[in-house]
Amino acid sequence: MKLVGIVGSNADFSYNRLLLQYIKKHFKSFVDIEILEIKDIPLFNQSHDQTNSAPIQKLNRKILAADGVIIATPEHNHTIPAGLKSVLEWLSFKIQPLSNKPVMLVGASYYDQGSSRAQLHLRQILEAPGVNAIVMPGNEFLLGKVKEAFDEQNNLKEQGTTDFLQTCLEKFVKFIKVVSSINEPQKDLSAEEDLEATGKIDTTIEGVDMSAEDWVEQASEKIDAVQGDTYVKLNRGILTVNQLNALLASMPMELTFADSNNQFLFYNYTEDKEEMFAGRVPGQVGNPLANCHPPATYKNVKWVLSQLRHGNEDVVRIHVPTHGPDKYVVHSYQAMHDDTGNYMGVNEYVLDFQPIIDWYLQQTGQRLAKDETVEVDATSSASKKQEEVDSVSGASEQATSEVDSVSSASESADVDSVSSASIKS
Ligand SMILES: Cc1cc2nc3c(=O)[nH]c(=O)nc-3n(C[C@H](O)[C@H](O)[C@H](O)COP(=O)(O)O)c2cc1C
């Protein structure tokens, strides 16, 4: 682990320098520290840009190359010395080497609580957007009464002080690892999604051609699947298979399930393909997802699945506008997990929100108004996502069916008068 230690004093003699030298020497088997000085750095002056001067560039390079930075600050007039503040101004002006860099603070001063106020200020300064360092929380190491703290060999006299310093340093090493994992760019794992469902999971029904028109019949026979009035114990309840079917069919949305092997296993079939927002046919069930989407959409399908599988998103929602202005059809790709959090597959539900919005507005006596503060940018990522989703769902290929928002509104009104009556009674 490569660290740099910045001496916060520009004086020829500095206890903070002594402290950093002690840390470097005493913990050399644990961390590799290079001590950097600020005494050659000119006073910050915005009108006289010296960012490219040798001492500032040296500091810049060393900080950039380090895994973490320790700053040892004196306390002057309840804050950090002007020299150190000046350095931080240079490091936030044209260059930002401390940006996202893990930083640990230490300080030595003449008095009991000396450097605690300086450290507090330093923390605030380092977290300013221009500096943007990531300062380790807590673990404030302050060396009070510093004139009596070192022996003739410049070692700390008190073992307890060294022990606490070691604890802080160990935590800083862990902190650096955490911060670096946060800073790491997220790997795009979508290429690994196997849309052909060639893998096998515990629940995969083997020995049946996935693309057979009668996959459901063949597979259910193979595993002797229960049906009809046979009871199934669920969490929380018991239903017959017929009741379960009726329940799923009554859900006011198109429900689809593909397992973690990317095999399409279920949809709540009630309507012909032409009547659906996302058309499906009974013979599609059992197919690998590759057979359910045109090849041109594979990249986007893989992206959505990968987001869900790796927990980047719990749900990916895509508005598909091709069903006409009187509908607000959204495809929601919802990740499913077992009791221990393992990814089980995706529940895609397709729902026209418009009747719900209409009902809500009617119930509350409100109207929609455009929010002028929100810019809808045609080139925004939102609209990009839209294209992605369109191609995921193949929405442009879907036939649009009409939803009678008037009738659903009046139906809602009936429901409301019933419910408000019961509330009143
Ligand atoms: C101008 C000036 C102001 C100081 N103000 C404080 C102060 O506010 N609080 C404090 O504890 N020590 C203060 N001190 C004493 C410092 O504790 C001491 O100079 C410094 O922290 C020791 O670190 P150094 O040897 O690395 O410079 C001040 C010293 C100077 C020169």
PDB file of N, CA, C and O in Angstrom, residues 11 59 74 256 296 359 395:
ATOM      1  N   ALA A  11       7.327  25.219   8.268  1.00  0.00           N
ATOM      2  CA  ALA A  11       8.440  25.656   9.130  1.00  0.00           C
ATOM      3  C   ALA A  11       9.620  24.674   9.024  1.00  0.00           C
ATOM      4  O   ALA A  11       9.436  23.509   8.683  1.00  0.00           O
ATOM      5  N   LEU A  59       3.806  17.504  -6.288  1.00  0.00           N
ATOM      6  CA  LEU A  59       2.750  17.135  -5.327  1.00  0.00           C
ATOM      7  C   LEU A  59       1.591  16.436  -6.057  1.00  0.00           C
ATOM      8  O   LEU A  59       1.082  15.399  -5.621  1.00  0.00           O
ATOM      9  N   PRO A  74      -0.829  21.139  11.737  1.00  0.00           N
ATOM     10  CA  PRO A  74      -0.761  21.943  12.964  1.00  0.00           C
ATOM     11  C   PRO A  74      -2.087  22.709  13.129  1.00  0.00           C
ATOM     12  O   PRO A  74      -2.929  22.672  12.228  1.00  0.00           O
ATOM     13  N   THR A 256     -45.357 -12.049 -16.885  1.00  0.00           N
ATOM     14  CA  THR A 256     -44.489 -13.017 -17.563  1.00  0.00           C
ATOM     15  C   THR A 256     -43.362 -13.412 -16.618  1.00  0.00           C
ATOM     16  O   THR A 256     -42.881 -12.566 -15.864  1.00  0.00           O
ATOM     17  N   ALA A 296     -31.967  -8.292 -33.114  1.00  0.00           N
ATOM     18  CA  ALA A 296     -31.530  -6.890 -33.018  1.00  0.00           C
ATOM     19  C   ALA A 296     -31.701  -6.345 -31.599  1.00  0.00           C
ATOM     20  O   ALA A 296     -31.082  -5.345 -31.235  1.00  0.00           O
ATOM     21  N   TRP A 359     -58.154   7.625 -12.765  1.00  0.00           N
ATOM     22  CA  TRP A 359     -58.947   7.338 -11.561  1.00  0.00           C
ATOM     23  C   TRP A 359     -58.473   8.195 -10.386  1.00  0.00           C
ATOM     24  O   TRP A 359     -59.255   8.793  -9.664  1.00  0.00           O
ATOM     25  N   ALA A 395     -41.883  -3.397 -28.976  1.00  0.00           N
ATOM     26  CA  ALA A 395     -43.178  -2.722 -28.900  1.00  0.00           C
ATOM     27  C   ALA A 395     -43.670  -2.265 -30.258  1.00  0.00           C
ATOM     28  O   ALA A 395     -44.861  -2.288 -30.525  1.00  0.00           O
TER      29      ALA A 395
END
